[in-house]
Every structure is written in structure tokens, then in C-alpha cells.
Amino acid sequence: MIIKTKNLTKEYEAGSQIVKALNGIDLSVEKGEFISIMGPSGSGKTTLMNIIGCLDSPTNGTYHLNERSVSELDDDELAKIRNEEIGFVFQSFHLLPRSTALENVMLPLKYAGCSENEAIKRSKKVLENVGLQDRVKHSPSELSGGQQQRVAIARALVNKPSILFADEPTGNLDSKTGNEVMNLFKDLNNQGQTIIIITHEDNIASQSNRIITIMDGLIESDTRN
Amino acid sequence: MLIKESLVSAITSIKSNATRSFLTSLAIIIGTAAVIAVIGLGSSAEKALEQSIDDLGGRTLYVSPGQNRRGAVTKGMIPLDIKDAEALARNNEHNWRISPTITRNRQIKFGNANINERVGAYLPIHFNVRGYDLEHGRLFTEDENYGRKRVVVIGSDVPGELKTNVKNILNNEILIAGVSYKVIGILKEEGSTGWQNPDDELYVPLLTGAQRLFGTDKVDSINVGISNDHNIDAVMMTIEEILRAKHDIGPGEDNDFRISDYSQFADLRRQATGIFTALIAGIAGISLIVGGIGVMNIMLVSVTERTREIGLRKALGATQRVIMMQFIVEAILLCIIGGIIGILIGTSLLFLFASLNDWPYALPISAVIGSITFSALVGLFFGIWPAKRAAKMDPAVSLRYE
Ligand SMILES: Nc1ncnc2c1ncn2[C@@H]1O[C@H](COP(=O)(O)OP(=O)(O)OP(=O)(O)O)[C@@H](O)[C@H]1O
Ligand SMILES: [Mg+2]
């Protein structure tokens, strides 16, 4: 069991109001699963991903990642977990605009304390795996949206995380490039990578092997195909 | 590797906002330039002073008339006269050069020009004691002194003041207080020493001056030239012994003359220059601190602008320490670059100013290292707060930031 949450809640204070983004989420994820999270806008998908991605902490509830209780970890330990266990892919790619593809991919390895040569070697390998061996020295502005997202995926994968999170990874891409990215995810999943993506598109979700729907901060349905 | 990453990211960020970075570090640039120029000018002035002291070829003590006090009663100034100087000159224990002086202002005439100028009566040795060099003609001799000859050596500015030139005045007669004197020599330009300007002065032999020109054997002061390796206290003691005996001063009574040390004046002047330099440099240093506030301001802007970048870096595993280092390095780099530009500008200004004034060019390396270090410290100090703010950002919130 990679992920196990019990009764996760998250409340935000927005001015004088309290917004309940999550209302008690029980979720278990096994190694090798490919999960889609769906649900209307504002239902709490990103909030959930942030918490299980250790970017945010829940208001209540427990969360175990690889059998470790995350709520007991301090800031540095959380940074280490994000660095080693988790890879993030975002809708808007989030690449550093003035760095090359290679430098972007190397970033997690630098934070891991990896040597420069080792980091370059590993990053090039991963860029090759996502089909960008010819674009290593290009900066993001010299790449298409699909290529940028593949750089971001390479960056998420470079430190061999146990889970890959992708928040609407195809949201900024046309359907053709979106499908290419999905094919990449399926390939990765076939090689054993655990993947959780958030999406609004049924045809994207249907390509995964488990679909979780969230509504008002609660899991409404959880189906496996 | 992380330091390198911080440096690379700082350079990237500074370069991508080149204009803003330049404007931000402008106060640092100006501050450093001012500090460097002022400290440089101070040490150049000090070096100029030292050179003029070295030119004297040793030290000069200065014996001048003092108060005669017997008990509580003051009987006015007791003059020194030529006999005192002769008594000192007879002693050769310290191998000193005794040079008494009498100076007065007198009317000088040459052609139509008529000026009032300082005339000094000296022994030939005076030029040696003070280290004055001859430019044209010759100096007067012992024989001319004993013969009370009417000859005069003039300072380098005098021909101009008499509205003539070297060629016309050399070996010609000028009128000093209505009596004609032959101009036999013209000195090199010496430059003002602060309390007198040797270039303006006219120099006649001591006895000529005493008898023909001033009608007195009372001297204003007696210069005692000694070489640097002499013990100044022993020399002063000998002077005291001789003059006390000559003036009949009993044990327990005060001297009726004063002995001062030119190098003490120099020390005082050096001290004054030092204090002045420190003061101005301090004021200039304040502008470095003001510059630091500007850096802090722009770093805060930069942190806000890069909220999403910070969120991303944290999502990829950057710890608070790493984020903090990134922004502190950027602030320090900004200040150091400003400091380096400021040093370049400051040294250019110093060079320009020193060469315009014909000063030796001196800039202590410690001032350069000091101002780089200081600007780095300013960057560190004013970078900490913005960097802390960046480090403390909530990653989830910063990733949402538009
Ligand atoms: N930092 C915050 N402060 C206050 N409220 C927040 C904050 N973050 C999220 N929320 C609120 O929590 C709720 C869930 O937000 P979340 O971003 O998780 O939704 P989502 O399902 O990802 O939506 P979308 O599909 O539009 O991305 C929303 O009502 C949102 O306004
Ligand atoms: Mg969302």
C-alpha cells in the first residue's frame, strides 16, 4: 500500500468564512495503479492531490505514505519526501523559463545532492525516454506545449518517485498532443509506475484503470475497469 | 552543487531584470565609489605629505622665542639672536645644521611692478635644511653672507608676481625696500606646505638681512636640521643645555624658548586628514546602507514575482534553507556587482583627481577589500528578510498564485 488516508479533511479560512475543501476522504492506493480523479471545479481535487503529495497538510485525518505517518514529519523531511517519493506534473507545465530542458530536469537531482555529472547523465537518459533527446539544450520558449509537458514529466520522473501526480496534464494541450502525453503515461504505468492524474475529460479518464469521482470534498464513486 | 545552482539562478535573475538590477544597485555603486574616492584621496594626501617630509632629508626642529617667567611674573618675549644660533652651531655633538631665520614683509619693485612680499634672511645652509632645490642661477655663499652682499634668491612664483619672467629677472637688480639687490638664483617650485608658501618668498643672506634690511640681530626662529637616525630627545636636551647656559637660566626655572618638531605638525595634519577621511567615508557608507534598503525592496518584489517558481522548487524538493540561500545569494551578488562597479568608478575618479592635483596616487588595498566585504554584508543583511519570506512560503498556496 503506497497511500492510505483516513477521514482526511481540509478547511480553508477565506476572510471570515471557512471553506471546507475536503470532508473526510478515505483513499487507498496500491503500487502500480493508474488512477484518474474527476469531479467538478472546486470539488477539492487539487487540494487532495496537494495533501497526498505532501505539499499541504490536512486539517484532520491521518495519512500514511509508504507506511509512514506524514503528519509527524517536519518541513525538511517533507521536502525530502517530495524530492524522492513524489513527482509532480502541472497543467501549466511550470518550467523555469530561462533554463534549458536539461537544467529543468536536473533540478530535483540538485536538490537531492546528486553530483553534476551524475545529474546530467540521468537527466539526459530520462529526456531520451520521453523522446526529447534532440531538445536537451532548448529553453521552454523554444518547445511546443506537448514538448514542454514532456520535459515536465521527465523532471517528475528523474528521481524515480513512487508516485507520479499530474494535475490536468492535458488541460493546456490539443487532443492530439494530449493523447501523446496519455500514451506516455500508459507506457510508464506498464513499466510499473504508480500514477494519479486529475482530469475533466472522460476519454482521458477512461484510459486509466481506476476512476475516482469527487464531489464537495467527498469521494462519490470509485470504479475500476 | 547547490551553491552553484544558487549562483546560476541569481545571475539568471539579475540578467533577466538588467535595468532594474542596475537601478537597484545604483545607490551601492555611488556609495562605494564615494568611499573609495574619499579614502583614496585621504591616503594620497597623506602620501604627498610624507613625500614632502622625506624631501627635507631628515627632521627639522624649530627653536622659537618664548616667555621669560621668573616665578609668577612674566616679562614678555625673550628674543633669540644670532649669537644663540652661533652658540648652537659651535656644538657638533649631533652633526646638526643650524639655520636661523628672520622674515619680514617688504616692498619689492621691479620695473613697474611693486608688490609687498615676504623676505627671509637665512644662512646658505637653509636651502639644504629645508630641502629647497635651485632651478636657475645659483644660491648665495658663506662669503656673500659674511660680506653682507646685496644678493637675493627668489621663489618660483616671484617672477610672475613681478610681471616678468625668469630670463628678464635673473642676474638683474630688484629693489627691496628701496635698495637694489641682484637676483642670483630662482628656486624650483616647492608647493605650499600649509602654513607658508616657499614659492612666494625672497631669500637674502642672514647677515645682509640682519644689518642692511631689517636692522636687527634678533631671529624669528632657529631651524635645527638633523638626520633621521638621531635621537630627538637627546638633541632637544643639548639645545636646552646650550640655550639655558646662554640665557643664564638657573635650575628649576622655565625655558625662555620653545623647541618644536616639524614632524609633529605633520603628525597633527595626518591625524586631521585621517579624521576627515573617516568622517566623509562614513557618510558615504551610509549611502551603502540606504542602497541596502533599495536592494531589500527589490528582493521583496522579486520574491513576490517568483512565488510560483518558489512553489515549484519546493514541490521538487527544495528545503527552506535552499530557497533562502538562493535569494540571499542573489541579494549579495547584486550588492557585490554594485560594489565592483563602484570601485571601478571610484578609482577612476581618484586617479583623475590625483593627477589633476599632481598628487601621488595611493589607494590602500584594504579599502577595496573592505568596501567589497561591506557591500556583501549589506546584501546579506538586507537579503535575509526577503529570503526568509520566500523560504516560509506555503508551497501549495504559491503554486496556485497567479
Ligand atoms: N488557499 C486557499 N484558500 C482558500 N480557499 C481555497 C484555497 N485553496 C483552495 N480553496 C478552495 O477549496 C476548494 C477546493 O479547491 P480545489 O482547488 O481543490 O478544487 P479543484 O477540484 O482542484 O478545482 P478545479 O477543477 O477548478 O481545479 C475551492 O472551493 C477553493 O476555492
Ligand atoms: Mg484543481
XYZ file of C-alpha atoms and ligand atoms in Angstrom:
659
model
C 0.000 0.000 0.000
C 1.570 3.247 -1.126
C -1.132 5.619 0.037
C -3.589 5.199 2.839
C -5.701 8.078 4.116
C -8.404 8.048 6.763
C -11.061 10.709 7.096
C -8.943 13.475 5.563
C -10.467 16.928 5.929
C -9.180 20.294 4.835
C -10.614 23.643 5.777
C -9.522 26.995 4.423
C -10.183 30.306 6.016
C -11.184 32.747 3.326
C -11.792 36.020 5.110
C -14.375 35.335 7.787
C -15.712 32.254 6.021
C -14.482 28.735 6.445
C -14.327 26.760 3.216
C -14.436 23.005 3.610
C -12.434 21.751 0.666
C -12.243 18.129 1.838
C -14.893 16.498 4.007
C -13.429 13.136 5.006
C -11.563 11.272 2.321
C -10.702 7.588 2.760
C -8.385 6.513 -0.005
C -6.028 3.600 -0.545
C -3.667 3.299 -3.476
C -1.676 0.193 -4.379
C 1.618 0.148 -6.162
C 1.271 0.145 -9.950
C -2.205 1.673 -10.103
C -3.163 4.259 -12.732
C -5.900 6.401 -11.202
C -7.944 9.257 -12.615
C -9.571 11.722 -10.247
C -12.581 13.524 -11.699
C -15.106 15.963 -10.392
C -16.491 19.441 -10.953
C -14.429 22.546 -10.491
C -13.921 23.423 -6.836
C -14.730 19.925 -5.639
C -11.345 19.537 -3.942
C -9.265 17.525 -6.434
C -6.201 19.751 -6.310
C -6.489 20.066 -2.570
C -6.471 16.285 -2.234
C -3.522 15.944 -4.563
C -1.577 18.592 -2.625
C -2.121 16.755 0.623
C -1.217 13.291 -0.615
C 1.683 14.920 -2.481
C 2.938 16.350 0.835
C 2.675 19.922 -0.442
C -0.019 20.683 2.101
C -1.181 19.218 5.387
C -4.733 18.144 6.227
C -6.816 19.873 8.892
C -7.816 16.477 10.264
C -7.374 12.814 9.493
C -4.402 10.549 9.014
C -2.223 9.934 6.020
C 0.351 7.193 5.563
C 2.729 7.283 2.635
C 4.702 4.057 2.221
C 3.621 3.105 5.766
C 4.974 6.355 7.220
C 2.718 8.791 9.004
C 3.208 12.047 7.168
C 1.647 14.305 9.795
C 4.593 13.649 12.099
C 7.201 14.876 9.645
C 8.844 18.275 9.813
C 9.403 20.662 6.954
C 12.787 19.327 5.859
C 11.565 15.733 5.930
C 8.563 16.707 3.816
C 10.890 18.386 1.317
C 12.912 15.182 1.191
C 9.771 13.109 0.566
C 8.658 15.459 -2.221
C 12.106 15.159 -3.698
C 12.444 11.395 -3.503
C 8.962 9.861 -3.434
C 6.790 12.185 -5.442
C 6.795 13.599 -8.936
C 4.502 16.454 -9.932
C 3.203 17.413 -13.349
C 1.086 20.545 -13.662
C -1.452 21.800 -16.158
C 0.706 24.852 -16.987
C 3.991 22.879 -17.087
C 5.762 25.131 -14.533
C 9.138 25.027 -16.228
C 11.795 27.603 -15.330
C 11.650 29.806 -18.419
C 15.345 30.766 -18.506
C 16.739 27.298 -18.040
C 17.189 24.651 -20.718
C 15.187 21.434 -20.825
C 18.155 19.627 -19.329
C 18.581 22.138 -16.489
C 14.896 21.906 -15.679
C 15.071 18.132 -15.467
C 18.245 18.272 -13.354
C 16.657 20.430 -10.670
C 15.277 17.629 -8.403
C 18.635 15.846 -8.608
C 20.433 19.004 -7.495
C 18.136 19.227 -4.500
C 18.860 15.551 -3.839
C 22.563 16.391 -3.587
C 23.496 14.475 -6.697
C 26.806 15.279 -8.409
C 26.674 17.388 -11.553
C 27.925 14.657 -13.894
C 25.577 12.079 -12.478
C 22.671 14.549 -12.712
C 23.422 15.324 -16.348
C 23.707 11.662 -17.214
C 20.453 10.671 -15.547
C 18.543 13.676 -16.854
C 19.617 13.027 -20.425
C 18.510 9.424 -20.077
C 15.038 10.421 -18.876
C 14.704 13.074 -21.589
C 15.531 10.344 -24.078
C 12.830 8.143 -22.544
C 10.209 10.848 -23.179
C 11.514 11.299 -26.728
C 13.290 14.640 -26.297
C 16.913 13.624 -26.828
C 17.151 16.297 -29.578
C 15.804 19.110 -27.403
C 18.151 18.886 -24.431
C 19.619 22.378 -24.844
C 16.359 24.084 -25.786
C 14.688 26.554 -23.496
C 10.942 26.188 -22.820
C 10.016 29.005 -25.195
C 11.654 27.040 -27.999
C 9.464 23.992 -27.338
C 5.860 23.171 -28.213
C 3.299 22.723 -25.442
C 3.442 18.946 -25.757
C 7.236 19.000 -25.624
C 7.184 21.274 -22.591
C 4.848 18.904 -20.813
C 7.141 16.004 -21.628
C 10.067 17.942 -20.141
C 7.931 18.415 -17.026
C 7.169 14.688 -16.964
C 10.873 13.886 -17.336
C 11.575 16.222 -14.432
C 8.899 14.485 -12.336
C 10.381 11.080 -13.118
C 14.081 11.800 -12.881
C 14.426 10.938 -9.200
C 12.410 7.705 -9.593
C 9.390 8.651 -7.439
C 6.999 6.051 -6.052
C 4.044 8.123 -7.268
C 3.574 10.463 -10.206
C 0.896 13.120 -9.714
C -0.460 15.032 -12.680
C -2.984 17.847 -12.204
C -4.846 18.195 -15.511
C -1.710 17.380 -17.512
C -3.549 17.591 -20.823
C -5.604 20.675 -19.937
C -3.405 23.047 -21.934
C -2.827 20.687 -24.861
C -4.812 19.927 -28.013
C -6.350 16.472 -28.158
C -3.614 15.026 -30.356
C -0.720 16.077 -28.105
C -2.906 15.276 -25.108
C -3.200 11.719 -26.378
C 0.553 11.509 -26.895
C 1.074 12.512 -23.276
C -1.525 9.937 -22.179
C 0.277 7.257 -24.189
C 3.451 8.209 -22.385
C 1.688 7.819 -19.037
C 0.317 4.410 -20.088
C 3.799 3.280 -21.106
C 5.169 4.422 -17.757
C 2.361 2.633 -15.935
C 3.073 -0.530 -17.893
C 6.631 -0.317 -16.591
C 5.204 -0.280 -13.050
C 4.953 3.458 -12.305
C 2.111 4.397 -9.984
C 0.236 7.367 -11.486
C -2.586 9.604 -10.266
C -3.969 12.161 -12.702
C -6.676 14.749 -12.269
C -8.756 15.319 -15.368
C -12.052 16.698 -16.612
C -12.063 14.628 -19.776
C -13.864 11.269 -19.854
C -11.789 9.899 -22.719
C -8.624 10.616 -20.728
C -10.024 9.109 -17.556
C -11.220 6.018 -19.394
C -7.636 5.200 -20.316
C -6.701 4.674 -16.665
C -7.624 1.605 -14.660
C -9.431 3.267 -11.769
C -11.649 6.359 -11.753
C -12.437 8.246 -8.561
C -15.071 10.968 -8.646
C -15.058 13.684 -6.044
C -17.964 15.917 -5.163
C -17.940 18.589 -2.470
C -14.861 17.205 -0.817
C -16.130 13.627 -0.655
C -15.483 10.550 -2.763
C -18.671 9.991 -4.713
C -17.632 6.992 -6.725
C -14.616 4.740 -7.081
C -14.668 2.362 -10.019
C -12.101 0.046 -11.547
C -12.108 -1.097 -15.117
C 26.368 21.931 -6.384
C 23.642 23.787 -4.520
C 25.810 26.900 -4.161
C 26.483 26.754 -7.858
C 22.766 26.336 -8.526
C 22.045 29.369 -6.308
C 24.658 31.401 -8.143
C 23.387 30.390 -11.554
C 19.829 31.193 -10.597
C 20.911 34.540 -9.084
C 22.847 35.514 -12.201
C 19.929 34.468 -14.401
C 17.534 36.524 -12.350
C 19.785 39.607 -12.269
C 20.423 39.371 -16.000
C 16.757 38.956 -16.870
C 15.987 42.168 -14.973
C 19.136 44.005 -16.015
C 17.751 47.543 -15.895
C 16.010 47.019 -12.594
C 19.093 45.402 -11.100
C 21.249 48.299 -12.264
C 18.920 50.930 -10.818
C 18.716 48.989 -7.575
C 22.446 48.790 -7.162
C 22.934 52.432 -8.174
C 22.989 53.572 -4.547
C 25.530 50.843 -3.783
C 27.567 51.925 -6.810
C 27.546 55.581 -5.783
C 28.235 54.758 -2.141
C 31.192 52.509 -2.911
C 32.575 54.951 -5.473
C 32.394 57.742 -2.894
C 34.015 55.663 -0.156
C 36.824 54.561 -2.456
C 37.432 58.055 -3.847
C 37.467 59.654 -0.392
C 39.716 57.057 1.235
C 41.968 57.148 -1.812
C 42.192 60.930 -1.709
C 42.920 60.807 2.013
C 45.788 58.391 1.588
C 47.044 60.246 -1.475
C 47.134 63.440 0.576
C 48.955 61.604 3.340
C 51.442 60.224 0.873
C 52.001 63.702 -0.558
C 52.658 64.947 2.962
C 55.065 62.112 3.665
C 56.925 62.827 0.462
C 57.322 66.466 1.392
C 58.661 65.405 4.793
C 61.043 62.928 3.171
C 62.195 65.729 0.897
C 63.526 67.511 3.954
C 66.102 64.757 4.125
C 65.620 64.208 7.814
C 63.896 66.011 10.632
C 63.855 69.653 11.431
C 63.477 71.020 14.928
C 62.303 74.533 15.290
C 63.538 76.757 18.126
C 61.494 79.912 18.699
C 61.390 82.685 21.324
C 59.384 82.027 24.447
C 58.110 83.733 27.585
C 60.533 84.679 30.297
C 58.902 83.737 33.541
C 60.584 84.158 36.846
C 58.141 82.813 39.390
C 54.705 84.191 38.598
C 55.951 87.309 36.821
C 56.003 87.296 33.058
C 58.482 89.648 31.468
C 57.423 89.390 27.856
C 59.032 87.552 24.991
C 62.716 86.874 25.235
C 64.154 87.018 21.716
C 66.646 84.634 20.207
C 69.525 86.288 18.442
C 72.254 85.405 16.006
C 74.652 84.715 18.905
C 72.337 81.958 20.149
C 72.464 80.407 16.711
C 76.243 80.699 16.673
C 76.442 79.004 20.055
C 74.341 76.124 18.760
C 76.431 75.956 15.591
C 79.650 75.606 17.620
C 78.406 72.337 19.088
C 78.825 69.398 16.755
C 77.772 66.559 19.029
C 74.763 65.757 16.842
C 76.136 66.805 13.495
C 73.242 69.205 13.110
C 72.749 72.041 10.702
C 71.776 75.298 12.365
C 69.796 77.752 10.305
C 68.415 80.890 11.940
C 65.768 82.906 10.143
C 64.478 86.431 10.149
C 61.486 87.110 7.955
C 59.579 90.321 7.355
C 57.348 91.700 4.684
C 58.996 94.278 2.462
C 58.109 96.274 -0.604
C 59.608 94.748 -3.758
C 59.981 96.662 -7.012
C 60.998 95.525 -10.464
C 60.281 97.741 -13.443
C 56.756 98.962 -12.938
C 55.747 96.132 -10.663
C 55.536 96.851 -6.965
C 54.497 94.146 -4.517
C 54.625 93.505 -0.816
C 56.204 90.127 -0.197
C 57.843 88.075 2.479
C 61.627 88.418 2.607
C 63.634 85.947 4.646
C 67.198 86.233 5.833
C 68.907 82.860 6.014
C 72.246 81.121 6.110
C 73.173 79.362 2.860
C 72.618 76.069 4.663
C 68.907 76.877 4.992
C 68.144 75.646 1.477
C 69.744 72.367 2.416
C 67.948 72.108 5.741
C 64.561 72.713 4.143
C 65.380 70.688 1.059
C 64.764 73.512 -1.417
C 66.272 72.994 -4.847
C 67.602 75.540 -7.285
C 66.063 75.902 -10.743
C 68.090 78.763 -12.288
C 71.271 80.608 -11.377
C 72.955 79.843 -8.055
C 72.487 80.071 -4.290
C 74.337 82.614 -2.163
C 77.576 81.602 -0.425
C 79.074 81.885 3.051
C 81.367 84.635 1.746
C 78.419 86.615 0.475
C 76.810 86.197 3.895
C 79.875 87.415 5.769
C 80.343 90.195 3.197
C 76.703 91.270 3.713
C 76.352 91.251 -0.070
C 73.141 92.510 -1.642
C 72.128 89.314 -3.434
C 68.769 87.560 -3.418
C 67.416 84.140 -4.346
C 63.713 84.167 -5.200
C 60.877 81.630 -5.062
C 59.461 80.218 -8.277
C 56.304 82.364 -8.194
C 58.079 85.667 -7.655
C 58.980 86.474 -11.304
C 55.324 86.087 -12.235
C 54.226 88.284 -9.366
C 56.649 90.921 -10.546
C 55.074 90.644 -14.011
C 58.251 89.442 -15.631
C 59.929 86.149 -16.495
C 62.983 84.185 -15.433
C 65.095 85.444 -18.277
C 64.481 89.112 -17.577
C 64.857 88.980 -13.827
C 67.806 86.600 -13.393
C 71.066 88.489 -12.805
C 69.149 91.766 -12.740
C 68.621 94.160 -9.889
C 65.373 94.390 -7.957
C 64.540 96.914 -5.268
C 63.846 95.571 -1.757
C 62.633 98.374 0.477
C 64.173 100.815 -1.977
C 67.639 99.230 -2.051
C 68.792 97.268 -5.056
C 69.636 93.570 -4.803
C 70.927 91.270 -7.519
C 68.750 88.241 -8.297
C 71.269 85.390 -8.434
C 69.013 82.371 -8.313
C 65.463 81.106 -8.678
C 64.178 78.088 -6.726
C 62.215 75.157 -8.039
C 58.510 75.116 -7.298
C 58.144 73.595 -3.839
C 54.411 73.817 -3.251
C 52.736 75.225 -0.210
C 53.345 73.301 2.999
C 50.203 74.633 4.577
C 51.500 77.350 6.874
C 53.766 79.083 4.402
C 54.452 79.136 0.713
C 58.179 78.992 -0.105
C 57.434 79.815 -3.740
C 56.350 83.350 -2.841
C 59.339 84.169 -0.685
C 62.600 86.082 -1.349
C 65.768 84.825 0.299
C 68.714 87.021 1.294
C 71.862 86.087 3.275
C 71.316 86.201 7.035
C 73.777 88.949 7.873
C 72.735 91.020 4.851
C 69.164 90.820 6.084
C 70.002 91.428 9.721
C 72.092 94.522 9.131
C 71.035 96.050 5.832
C 67.404 95.134 5.559
C 65.893 94.561 8.974
C 68.364 96.275 11.277
C 68.150 93.608 13.962
C 70.112 90.609 15.133
C 67.036 89.075 16.723
C 65.990 85.987 14.821
C 62.426 84.700 14.487
C 63.470 81.119 14.904
C 66.349 78.749 14.530
C 65.911 75.656 12.388
C 67.917 72.683 13.561
C 68.321 70.051 10.882
C 69.216 66.526 11.996
C 69.258 63.244 10.196
C 66.548 60.687 10.865
C 68.709 58.341 12.909
C 69.284 60.869 15.661
C 67.563 60.539 18.983
C 65.231 63.510 19.010
C 65.099 63.714 22.817
C 68.888 63.829 23.150
C 69.052 66.567 20.513
C 66.403 68.577 22.339
C 68.336 68.183 25.603
C 71.515 69.515 24.031
C 69.665 72.511 22.579
C 68.194 73.192 26.019
C 71.542 72.946 27.774
C 73.241 75.356 25.374
C 70.461 77.938 25.327
C 69.815 77.783 29.077
C 73.503 78.426 29.708
C 73.498 81.237 27.156
C 70.364 82.827 28.631
C 71.558 82.354 32.198
C 68.578 80.325 33.327
C 69.027 78.825 36.761
C 67.983 75.328 37.776
C 64.233 74.976 38.362
C 63.409 77.901 36.096
C 61.431 77.503 32.895
C 62.930 77.758 29.423
C 62.516 81.128 27.732
C 62.382 79.490 24.314
C 60.425 76.723 22.733
C 61.542 73.726 20.742
C 59.065 72.195 18.362
C 59.252 69.358 15.937
C 58.088 69.851 12.348
C 57.139 66.213 12.158
C 54.725 66.876 14.999
C 52.925 69.304 12.707
C 52.960 66.617 10.103
C 51.519 64.133 12.597
C 48.777 66.560 13.502
C 47.995 67.154 9.898
C 47.989 63.460 9.206
C 45.624 62.940 12.102
C 43.307 65.683 10.888
C 43.298 64.234 7.389
C 42.590 60.815 8.838
C 39.630 62.027 10.876
C 38.263 63.969 7.938
C 38.626 60.978 5.632
C 36.936 58.668 8.113
C 34.083 61.142 8.530
C 33.393 61.545 4.819
C 33.853 57.839 4.184
C 31.383 57.187 6.985
C 28.826 59.478 5.410
C 29.382 57.774 2.069
C 28.999 54.455 3.847
C 25.525 55.487 4.916
C 24.526 55.609 1.278
C 25.566 51.961 1.094
C 23.069 51.212 3.819
C 20.419 53.231 2.014
C 21.323 51.184 -1.037
C 20.785 48.069 1.030
C 17.222 49.156 1.750
C 16.696 49.504 -2.007
C 18.058 46.017 -2.502
C 15.726 44.675 0.160
C 12.801 46.372 -1.529
C 13.588 44.916 -4.928
C 14.236 41.492 -3.426
C 10.766 41.583 -1.860
C 9.321 42.418 -5.272
C 11.354 39.633 -6.800
C 10.154 37.133 -4.202
C 6.533 38.046 -4.871
C 7.004 37.883 -8.633
C 8.548 34.476 -8.342
C 6.013 32.986 -5.962
C 5.106 30.241 -8.422
C 8.763 29.469 -9.064
C 9.299 29.146 -5.318
C 6.278 26.847 -5.055
C 7.607 24.730 -7.887
C 11.102 24.496 -6.400
C 9.572 23.380 -3.133
C 7.417 20.824 -4.910
C 10.605 19.434 -6.434
C 12.188 19.061 -3.013
C 13.904 22.364 -2.214
C 14.151 22.848 1.545
C 13.632 26.215 3.236
C 17.376 26.532 3.599
C 17.894 26.062 -0.126
C 15.293 28.684 -1.065
C 16.711 31.072 1.488
C 20.212 30.613 0.168
C 19.043 31.238 -3.387
C 17.626 34.664 -2.538
C 20.410 35.680 -0.171
C 22.982 34.815 -2.799
C 21.033 36.948 -5.252
C 20.971 39.924 -2.865
C 24.662 39.576 -2.052
C 25.566 39.231 -5.708
C 23.549 42.332 -6.563
C 25.450 44.296 -3.913
C 28.851 42.882 -4.844
C 28.330 43.737 -8.512
C 27.326 47.239 -7.427
C 30.403 47.349 -5.211
C 32.722 46.318 -8.027
C 31.282 48.889 -10.432
C 31.539 51.459 -7.637
C 35.188 50.614 -7.034
C 35.939 50.994 -10.740
C 34.225 54.386 -10.816
C 35.779 55.450 -7.507
C 39.317 54.575 -8.598
C 38.827 56.385 -11.901
C 37.651 59.481 -10.031
C 40.569 59.187 -7.639
C 43.028 58.788 -10.488
C 41.586 61.790 -12.277
C 41.601 63.950 -9.172
C 45.063 62.913 -8.041
C 46.595 63.553 -11.445
C 44.856 66.934 -11.703
C 46.366 67.905 -8.355
C 49.698 66.286 -9.064
C 49.317 64.082 -6.039
C 50.819 60.652 -5.754
C 48.209 58.021 -6.454
C 47.529 55.824 -3.452
C 44.648 53.500 -2.696
C 45.010 51.058 0.176
C 44.027 47.551 -0.929
C 42.262 47.228 2.413
C 39.815 49.911 1.253
C 38.979 47.849 -1.822
C 38.607 44.610 0.094
C 36.763 46.454 2.844
C 34.188 48.002 0.560
C 33.536 44.732 -1.284
C 33.115 42.991 2.053
C 30.896 45.767 3.321
C 28.627 45.659 0.271
C 28.445 41.881 0.567
C 27.441 42.310 4.219
C 24.845 44.885 3.214
C 23.471 42.348 0.723
C 23.471 39.630 3.372
C 21.792 41.819 5.973
C 19.108 43.235 3.710
C 18.652 39.972 1.817
C 17.796 37.921 4.886
C 14.289 39.158 5.372
C 13.078 38.757 1.770
C 14.834 35.382 1.596
C 13.119 34.250 4.794
C 9.817 35.297 3.332
C 10.488 33.208 0.260
C 11.598 30.234 2.337
C 8.477 30.321 4.516
C 6.041 30.365 1.605
C 3.420 27.655 1.650
C 4.136 25.536 -1.431
C 0.510 24.685 -2.145
C -0.543 28.318 -1.961
C 2.382 29.554 -4.034
C 1.685 27.064 -6.799
C -1.846 28.455 -7.095
C -0.553 32.035 -7.205
C -1.367 33.842 -10.434
N -5.595 28.554 -0.350
C -6.946 28.519 -0.329
N -7.601 29.395 0.433
C -8.948 29.368 0.480
N -9.666 28.516 -0.219
C -9.087 27.627 -1.020
C -7.663 27.583 -1.105
N -7.334 26.587 -1.947
C -8.478 26.036 -2.370
N -9.524 26.657 -1.831
C -10.917 26.313 -2.008
O -11.045 24.926 -1.808
C -11.978 24.387 -2.726
C -11.359 23.232 -3.496
O -10.352 23.759 -4.366
P -9.539 22.845 -5.342
O -8.500 23.714 -5.989
O -9.043 21.666 -4.601
O -10.626 22.422 -6.411
P -10.421 21.587 -7.737
O -11.281 20.420 -7.618
O -8.964 21.352 -7.977
O -10.971 22.589 -8.833
P -10.530 22.800 -10.350
O -11.099 21.668 -11.124
O -11.120 24.096 -10.725
O -9.047 22.817 -10.346
C -12.439 25.519 -3.623
O -13.662 25.979 -3.138
C -11.354 26.566 -3.438
O -11.932 27.845 -3.566
Mg -7.596 21.923 -9.444
